[in-house]
GROMACS .gro file of C-alpha atoms in nm:
model
  356
    1MET     CA    1  -1.251 -12.313   1.573
    2TRP     CA    2  -1.181 -11.978   1.404
    3CYS     CA    3  -1.531 -11.855   1.487
    4SER     CA    4  -1.496 -11.930   1.860
    5VAL     CA    5  -1.158 -11.749   1.874
    6ALA     CA    6  -1.306 -11.446   1.697
    7VAL     CA    7  -1.602 -11.442   1.933
    8ARG     CA    8  -1.375 -11.455   2.239
    9ARG     CA    9  -1.169 -11.166   2.101
   10LEU     CA   10  -1.483 -10.960   2.044
   11GLN     CA   11  -1.600 -11.044   2.395
   12ARG     CA   12  -1.267 -10.930   2.541
   13LEU     CA   13  -1.286 -10.604   2.345
   14SER     CA   14  -1.644 -10.551   2.457
   15VAL     CA   15  -1.559 -10.623   2.819
   16SER     CA   16  -1.255 -10.395   2.793
   17HIS     CA   17  -1.481 -10.110   2.674
   18LEU     CA   18  -1.740 -10.182   2.942
   19ASN     CA   19  -1.472 -10.173   3.209
   20LEU     CA   20  -1.403  -9.807   3.126
   21SER     CA   21  -1.563  -9.566   3.371
   22PRO     CA   22  -1.798  -9.297   3.236
   23THR     CA   23  -1.524  -9.043   3.306
   24GLN     CA   24  -1.270  -9.244   3.105
   25ILE     CA   25  -1.512  -9.284   2.815
   26LEU     CA   26  -1.575  -8.907   2.817
   27GLN     CA   27  -1.202  -8.835   2.832
   28LYS     CA   28  -1.142  -9.068   2.538
   29LYS     CA   29  -1.407  -8.890   2.336
   30MET     CA   30  -1.281  -8.545   2.436
   31SER     CA   31  -0.927  -8.630   2.332
   32THR     CA   32  -1.042  -8.652   1.970
   33LEU     CA   33  -1.209  -8.310   1.970
   34GLN     CA   34  -1.037  -7.991   1.860
   35ARG     CA   35  -0.938  -7.754   2.140
   36VAL     CA   36  -1.075  -7.401   2.150
   37TYR     CA   37  -1.030  -7.114   2.392
   38VAL     CA   38  -1.297  -6.843   2.431
   39THR     CA   39  -1.163  -6.523   2.584
   40ARG     CA   40  -1.492  -6.396   2.730
   41GLN     CA   41  -1.828  -6.520   2.853
   42ILE     CA   42  -1.995  -6.441   2.521
   43PRO     CA   43  -2.377  -6.418   2.491
   44PRO     CA   44  -2.558  -6.753   2.535
   45ASP     CA   45  -2.655  -6.821   2.172
   46GLY     CA   46  -2.290  -6.853   2.069
   47LEU     CA   47  -2.195  -7.069   2.365
   48LYS     CA   48  -2.490  -7.298   2.293
   49ILE     CA   49  -2.370  -7.348   1.935
   50LEU     CA   50  -2.022  -7.445   2.055
   51ARG     CA   51  -2.156  -7.669   2.331
   52GLU     CA   52  -2.397  -7.859   2.106
   53SER     CA   53  -2.168  -7.888   1.802
   54GLY     CA   54  -1.997  -8.207   1.919
   55GLN     CA   55  -1.696  -8.076   1.729
   56VAL     CA   56  -1.487  -7.897   1.989
   57GLN     CA   57  -1.389  -7.897   2.353
   58PHE     CA   58  -1.368  -7.541   2.473
   59GLU     CA   59  -1.258  -7.353   2.778
   60LEU     CA   60  -1.350  -6.992   2.845
   61TRP     CA   61  -1.269  -6.698   3.067
   62ASP     CA   62  -1.590  -6.711   3.265
   63SER     CA   63  -1.654  -6.340   3.311
   64ASP     CA   64  -1.830  -6.068   3.118
   65ASP     CA   65  -1.718  -5.791   3.351
   66VAL     CA   66  -1.341  -5.826   3.363
   67PRO     CA   67  -1.122  -5.902   3.058
   68ILE     CA   68  -0.887  -6.195   3.087
   69PRO     CA   69  -0.545  -6.089   3.222
   70ARG     CA   70  -0.277  -6.102   2.955
   71THR     CA   71  -0.059  -6.348   3.149
   72GLU     CA   72  -0.358  -6.582   3.186
   73LEU     CA   73  -0.444  -6.559   2.817
   74VAL     CA   74  -0.087  -6.639   2.712
   75GLN     CA   75  -0.105  -6.959   2.919
   76LYS     CA   76  -0.454  -7.063   2.811
   77VAL     CA   77  -0.394  -7.042   2.434
   78LYS     CA   78  -0.107  -7.291   2.434
   79GLY     CA   79  -0.176  -7.571   2.188
   80VAL     CA   80  -0.529  -7.462   2.091
   81ASP     CA   81  -0.668  -7.526   1.744
   82GLY     CA   82  -0.905  -7.229   1.751
   83LEU     CA   83  -0.948  -6.902   1.937
   84LEU     CA   84  -1.266  -6.699   1.981
   85CYS     CA   85  -1.191  -6.349   2.108
   86VAL     CA   86  -1.348  -6.008   2.155
   87LEU     CA   87  -1.203  -5.664   2.080
   88THR     CA   88  -1.040  -5.623   2.423
   89GLU     CA   89  -0.780  -5.889   2.344
   90LYS     CA   90  -0.468  -5.787   2.158
   91ILE     CA   91  -0.381  -6.067   1.916
   92ASP     CA   92  -0.015  -6.009   1.833
   93ALA     CA   93   0.304  -6.203   1.762
   94GLU     CA   94   0.363  -6.276   2.132
   95LEU     CA   95   0.023  -6.437   2.175
   96LEU     CA   96   0.045  -6.630   1.848
   97ASP     CA   97   0.388  -6.760   1.947
   98ALA     CA   98   0.241  -6.877   2.277
   99ALA     CA   99  -0.045  -7.053   2.099
  100GLY     CA  100   0.188  -7.246   1.872
  101PRO     CA  101   0.142  -7.408   1.529
  102ASN     CA  102  -0.188  -7.581   1.607
  103LEU     CA  103  -0.376  -7.250   1.593
  104LYS     CA  104  -0.531  -7.220   1.249
  105ILE     CA  105  -0.859  -7.037   1.312
  106LEU     CA  106  -0.928  -6.708   1.488
  107SER     CA  107  -1.283  -6.579   1.524
  108THR     CA  108  -1.341  -6.233   1.667
  109MET     CA  109  -1.680  -6.124   1.795
  110SER     CA  110  -1.645  -5.777   1.645
  111VAL     CA  111  -1.676  -5.594   1.317
  112GLY     CA  112  -1.355  -5.402   1.384
  113PHE     CA  113  -1.020  -5.576   1.366
  114ASP     CA  114  -0.771  -5.314   1.480
  115HIS     CA  115  -0.695  -5.539   1.781
  116LEU     CA  116  -0.556  -5.804   1.544
  117ASN     CA  117  -0.208  -5.808   1.393
  118LEU     CA  118  -0.318  -5.901   1.044
  119GLU     CA  119   0.034  -5.932   0.908
  120GLU     CA  120   0.128  -6.191   1.170
  121LEU     CA  121  -0.195  -6.383   1.113
  122LYS     CA  122  -0.140  -6.387   0.738
  123LYS     CA  123   0.224  -6.492   0.776
  124ARG     CA  124   0.119  -6.789   0.990
  125GLY     CA  125  -0.168  -6.892   0.763
  126ILE     CA  126  -0.432  -6.833   1.031
  127ARG     CA  127  -0.780  -6.771   0.893
  128VAL     CA  128  -0.987  -6.493   1.052
  129GLY     CA  129  -1.363  -6.468   1.097
  130TYR     CA  130  -1.542  -6.153   1.209
  131THR     CA  131  -1.897  -6.027   1.259
  132PRO     CA  132  -2.000  -5.744   1.023
  133ASP     CA  133  -2.355  -5.671   0.900
  134VAL     CA  134  -2.542  -5.823   1.197
  135LEU     CA  135  -2.482  -5.506   1.402
  136THR     CA  136  -2.569  -5.253   1.129
  137ASP     CA  137  -2.919  -5.174   1.256
  138ALA     CA  138  -2.817  -5.146   1.622
  139VAL     CA  139  -2.523  -4.916   1.547
  140ALA     CA  140  -2.734  -4.697   1.317
  141GLU     CA  141  -3.007  -4.666   1.582
  142LEU     CA  142  -2.759  -4.573   1.853
  143THR     CA  143  -2.589  -4.319   1.624
  144VAL     CA  144  -2.921  -4.145   1.564
  145ALA     CA  145  -2.999  -4.155   1.937
  146LEU     CA  146  -2.659  -4.005   2.021
  147LEU     CA  147  -2.700  -3.739   1.752
  148LEU     CA  148  -3.039  -3.633   1.889
  149ALA     CA  149  -2.923  -3.644   2.251
  150THR     CA  150  -2.627  -3.422   2.161
  151SER     CA  151  -2.796  -3.175   1.926
  152ARG     CA  152  -3.098  -3.123   2.152
  153LYS     CA  153  -2.892  -3.122   2.475
  154LEU     CA  154  -3.092  -3.402   2.635
  155ILE     CA  155  -2.827  -3.509   2.887
  156GLU     CA  156  -2.770  -3.152   3.000
  157ALA     CA  157  -3.146  -3.093   3.020
  158THR     CA  158  -3.197  -3.404   3.233
  159HIS     CA  159  -2.925  -3.287   3.470
  160GLU     CA  160  -3.085  -2.943   3.501
  161ALA     CA  161  -3.424  -3.096   3.576
  162LYS     CA  162  -3.276  -3.322   3.846
  163THR     CA  163  -3.059  -3.062   4.017
  164GLY     CA  164  -3.292  -2.764   4.039
  165GLY     CA  165  -3.178  -2.576   3.732
  166TRP     CA  166  -3.529  -2.585   3.589
  167GLY     CA  167  -3.666  -2.242   3.674
  168THR     CA  168  -3.887  -2.009   3.479
  169TRP     CA  169  -3.939  -2.063   3.107
  170ARG     CA  170  -3.666  -1.889   2.908
  171THR     CA  171  -3.660  -1.814   2.535
  172LEU     CA  172  -3.316  -1.957   2.448
  173TRP     CA  173  -3.240  -2.186   2.742
  174LEU     CA  174  -3.116  -2.532   2.630
  175CYS     CA  175  -3.182  -2.455   2.264
  176GLY     CA  176  -3.025  -2.697   2.018
  177TYR     CA  177  -3.017  -2.770   1.647
  178GLU     CA  178  -3.276  -2.937   1.423
  179LEU     CA  179  -3.226  -3.198   1.155
  180ALA     CA  180  -3.497  -3.046   0.935
  181ASN     CA  181  -3.345  -2.867   0.632
  182SER     CA  182  -2.993  -2.965   0.742
  183THR     CA  183  -2.697  -3.117   0.559
  184VAL     CA  184  -2.578  -3.447   0.706
  185GLY     CA  185  -2.224  -3.560   0.625
  186ILE     CA  186  -2.108  -3.919   0.649
  187PHE     CA  187  -1.736  -3.988   0.688
  188GLY     CA  188  -1.689  -4.338   0.543
  189LEU     CA  189  -1.992  -4.464   0.355
  190GLY     CA  190  -2.066  -4.831   0.419
  191ARG     CA  191  -2.372  -5.026   0.529
  192ILE     CA  192  -2.382  -4.845   0.863
  193GLY     CA  193  -2.357  -4.503   0.699
  194VAL     CA  194  -2.644  -4.591   0.465
  195ALA     CA  195  -2.853  -4.722   0.757
  196ILE     CA  196  -2.793  -4.399   0.951
  197ALA     CA  197  -2.904  -4.188   0.656
  198GLU     CA  198  -3.215  -4.402   0.603
  199ARG     CA  199  -3.317  -4.338   0.963
  200LEU     CA  200  -3.246  -3.964   0.943
  201ALA     CA  201  -3.428  -3.903   0.614
  202PRO     CA  202  -3.777  -3.887   0.776
  203PHE     CA  203  -3.650  -3.593   0.986
  204LYS     CA  204  -3.664  -3.386   0.664
  205VAL     CA  205  -3.289  -3.370   0.612
  206LYS     CA  206  -3.230  -3.155   0.305
  207ARG     CA  207  -2.909  -3.315   0.179
  208PHE     CA  208  -2.675  -3.607   0.242
  209ILE     CA  209  -2.307  -3.583   0.150
  210TYR     CA  210  -2.021  -3.825   0.211
  211THR     CA  211  -1.652  -3.882   0.166
  212ASP     CA  212  -1.453  -4.203   0.137
  213VAL     CA  213  -1.131  -4.330  -0.018
  214VAL     CA  214  -1.323  -4.366  -0.345
  215PRO     CA  215  -1.677  -4.275  -0.454
  216ARG     CA  216  -1.935  -4.545  -0.372
  217PRO     CA  217  -2.213  -4.479  -0.623
  218GLU     CA  218  -2.413  -4.797  -0.554
  219LEU     CA  219  -2.442  -4.728  -0.182
  220ALA     CA  220  -2.479  -4.352  -0.233
  221SER     CA  221  -2.772  -4.403  -0.471
  222GLN     CA  222  -2.968  -4.572  -0.192
  223ILE     CA  223  -2.976  -4.249   0.008
  224ASN     CA  224  -2.926  -3.996  -0.273
  225ALA     CA  225  -2.593  -3.888  -0.126
  226GLU     CA  226  -2.332  -3.677  -0.302
  227PHE     CA  227  -1.960  -3.754  -0.293
  228VAL     CA  228  -1.743  -3.461  -0.176
  229SER     CA  229  -1.387  -3.406  -0.058
  230THR     CA  230  -1.301  -3.426   0.310
  231ASP     CA  231  -1.262  -3.047   0.322
  232GLU     CA  232  -1.606  -2.994   0.170
  233LEU     CA  233  -1.758  -3.251   0.405
  234ALA     CA  234  -1.626  -3.050   0.699
  235LYS     CA  235  -1.735  -2.716   0.558
  236GLN     CA  236  -2.087  -2.814   0.452
  237SER     CA  237  -2.205  -3.059   0.719
  238ASP     CA  238  -2.444  -2.945   0.990
  239PHE     CA  239  -2.416  -3.293   1.138
  240LEU     CA  240  -2.105  -3.503   1.069
  241ALA     CA  241  -2.121  -3.876   1.148
  242VAL     CA  242  -1.797  -4.074   1.143
  243CYS     CA  243  -1.845  -4.434   1.025
  244CYS     CA  244  -1.503  -4.528   0.887
  245ALA     CA  245  -1.276  -4.813   0.995
  246LEU     CA  246  -0.961  -4.742   1.196
  247THR     CA  247  -0.663  -4.791   0.965
  248PRO     CA  248  -0.317  -4.630   0.946
  249GLU     CA  249  -0.470  -4.386   0.695
  250THR     CA  250  -0.765  -4.286   0.917
  251LYS     CA  251  -0.580  -4.268   1.250
  252GLU     CA  252  -0.658  -3.924   1.402
  253ILE     CA  253  -0.793  -3.803   1.068
  254CYS     CA  254  -1.052  -3.603   1.261
  255ASN     CA  255  -0.815  -3.343   1.398
  256LYS     CA  256  -0.760  -2.970   1.432
  257ASP     CA  257  -0.747  -2.926   1.056
  258LEU     CA  258  -1.090  -3.089   1.009
  259PHE     CA  259  -1.254  -2.916   1.307
  260SER     CA  260  -1.125  -2.574   1.197
  261LYS     CA  261  -1.319  -2.607   0.871
  262MET     CA  262  -1.648  -2.700   1.039
  263LYS     CA  263  -1.927  -2.452   1.118
  264ASN     CA  264  -1.954  -2.331   1.475
  265THR     CA  265  -2.309  -2.471   1.472
  266SER     CA  266  -2.197  -2.819   1.362
  267ILE     CA  267  -2.249  -3.142   1.558
  268PHE     CA  268  -1.976  -3.409   1.544
  269ILE     CA  269  -2.069  -3.775   1.607
  270ASN     CA  270  -1.832  -4.073   1.626
  271THR     CA  271  -1.954  -4.432   1.662
  272SER     CA  272  -1.670  -4.596   1.467
  273ARG     CA  273  -1.340  -4.617   1.656
  274GLY     CA  274  -1.189  -4.375   1.904
  275GLY     CA  275  -0.856  -4.375   1.725
  276VAL     CA  276  -0.989  -4.183   1.424
  277VAL     CA  277  -1.020  -3.871   1.645
  278ASN     CA  278  -0.747  -3.659   1.797
  279GLN     CA  279  -0.918  -3.603   2.132
  280GLU     CA  280  -0.701  -3.309   2.236
  281ASP     CA  281  -0.796  -3.128   1.915
  282LEU     CA  282  -1.162  -3.217   1.970
  283TYR     CA  283  -1.150  -3.078   2.324
  284GLU     CA  284  -1.005  -2.752   2.194
  285ALA     CA  285  -1.270  -2.727   1.921
  286LEU     CA  286  -1.551  -2.786   2.173
  287SER     CA  287  -1.418  -2.566   2.453
  288THR     CA  288  -1.351  -2.269   2.222
  289GLY     CA  289  -1.683  -2.292   2.037
  290GLN     CA  290  -1.520  -2.390   1.707
  291ILE     CA  291  -1.793  -2.657   1.680
  292ALA     CA  292  -2.120  -2.670   1.870
  293ALA     CA  293  -2.116  -3.017   2.023
  294ALA     CA  294  -1.991  -3.374   1.995
  295GLY     CA  295  -2.130  -3.718   2.071
  296LEU     CA  296  -1.888  -4.007   2.118
  297ASP     CA  297  -1.955  -4.377   2.168
  298VAL     CA  298  -1.585  -4.463   2.130
  299THR     CA  299  -1.271  -4.313   2.282
  300VAL     CA  300  -0.900  -4.369   2.341
  301PRO     CA  301  -0.848  -4.535   2.580
  302GLU     CA  302  -1.155  -4.734   2.670
  303PRO     CA  303  -1.276  -4.682   2.931
  304LEU     CA  304  -1.193  -4.311   2.915
  305PRO     CA  305  -1.060  -4.196   3.255
  306THR     CA  306  -1.321  -3.996   3.443
  307SER     CA  307  -1.060  -3.721   3.487
  308HIS     CA  308  -1.039  -3.667   3.109
  309PRO     CA  309  -1.107  -3.303   3.009
  310LEU     CA  310  -1.381  -3.407   2.764
  311PHE     CA  311  -1.599  -3.509   3.061
  312THR     CA  312  -1.591  -3.151   3.189
  313LEU     CA  313  -1.773  -3.016   2.882
  314LYS     CA  314  -2.149  -2.974   2.873
  315ASN     CA  315  -2.143  -2.991   2.493
  316CYS     CA  316  -1.983  -3.337   2.479
  317VAL     CA  317  -2.189  -3.653   2.532
  318ILE     CA  318  -1.980  -3.967   2.591
  319LEU     CA  319  -2.120  -4.321   2.594
  320PRO     CA  320  -1.931  -4.638   2.699
  321HIS     CA  321  -1.907  -4.806   2.355
  322ILE     CA  322  -2.263  -4.943   2.345
  323ALA     CA  323  -2.355  -4.901   1.977
  324SER     CA  324  -2.414  -5.273   1.923
  325ALA     CA  325  -2.558  -5.329   2.272
  326SER     CA  326  -2.897  -5.480   2.204
  327TYR     CA  327  -2.983  -5.833   2.317
  328SER     CA  328  -3.064  -5.950   1.964
  329THR     CA  329  -2.753  -5.800   1.808
  330ARG     CA  330  -2.505  -5.927   2.068
  331ASN     CA  331  -2.652  -6.279   2.046
  332ALA     CA  332  -2.636  -6.261   1.667
  333MET     CA  333  -2.272  -6.156   1.691
  334SER     CA  334  -2.185  -6.443   1.926
  335SER     CA  335  -2.367  -6.693   1.703
  336LEU     CA  336  -2.184  -6.570   1.394
  337ALA     CA  337  -1.850  -6.581   1.575
  338ALA     CA  338  -1.916  -6.940   1.692
  339ASN     CA  339  -2.026  -7.056   1.347
  340ASN     CA  340  -1.727  -6.888   1.181
  341LEU     CA  341  -1.500  -7.076   1.421
  342LEU     CA  342  -1.661  -7.417   1.365
  343LEU     CA  343  -1.671  -7.381   0.987
  344GLY     CA  344  -1.309  -7.272   0.979
  345LEU     CA  345  -1.200  -7.567   1.192
  346ARG     CA  346  -1.375  -7.797   0.945
  347GLY     CA  347  -1.183  -7.637   0.660
  348GLU     CA  348  -1.499  -7.489   0.513
  349PRO     CA  349  -1.571  -7.129   0.408
  350MET     CA  350  -1.671  -6.909   0.700
  351ILE     CA  351  -1.995  -6.711   0.688
  352LYS     CA  352  -1.793  -6.390   0.727
  353GLU     CA  353  -1.421  -6.425   0.670
  354LEU     CA  354  -1.164  -6.148   0.668
  355HIS     CA  355  -0.954  -6.218   0.361
  356LEU     CA  356  -0.597  -6.129   0.448
   0.00000   0.00000   0.00000
């Protein structure tokens, strides 16, 4: 008797499950998954990892051209367990309040984190993943390319060739500065600074010098670089590459005081963050001949308005923040950001976690 009752109950349960439509079954499954919002159409490798994980249900702002409007983002993050963002999104107290207490994991597809309010994240116990290291090679390559384009006046030369400025051969027309026998200074020696120096060494650079908050002998030994003060870095560098993070201490640290100590034949390159440079002071240094030229991949704001005075200068090359813009690097960044997010949601150590 008991067996027949049990069988009938099992049959009813089975029939009950079979009576669910495919949509209802999917909805039931989805209701058990953690909710994630992705603030940009990130490169496909990262999206594939999220899609095939079976761990999360995610929604995304389906555009790579236009950042998500702030009002839209505030609505979309409500109740999410995880958030995957890029550097165009300001993650502050207002947004975290809108997300609510479920949000425990934030993964940013960037090496920089000046768009994050770290104090608020720490206060709320939200873990943060980021994407350093995977973009080292791409940023170093672009820095060298920008340095060469600036020092050898390649953009100006291309313009002259296109617009009829190319006339008879002239002895000093479009002359620039060579890396051979030069002193290269690195402002903020990390992996990227080392990678830049490694790529410049074959150009017969005579000497590498650097400054940082403290000496970094292990990294410096890889490129035979000498630690100097900021003043000496400015005075001695023929080429000065800025590779430091943007912090309250480094905000506008490259200013009139620094430029006034540089040689009038010096080349200034910034591929770190626009905020480390006082752009008005840089314009003055370039327009008066205090320094020879500058190459920038980063500015404040981004994009830099086309009416900005820096765009009027022939000795200033400005790129639209493309240092990490290679297919392999951007896919590696999106994969790392996706894996950081999934690991964090499982309560496991992230591959790259920013320890607050």
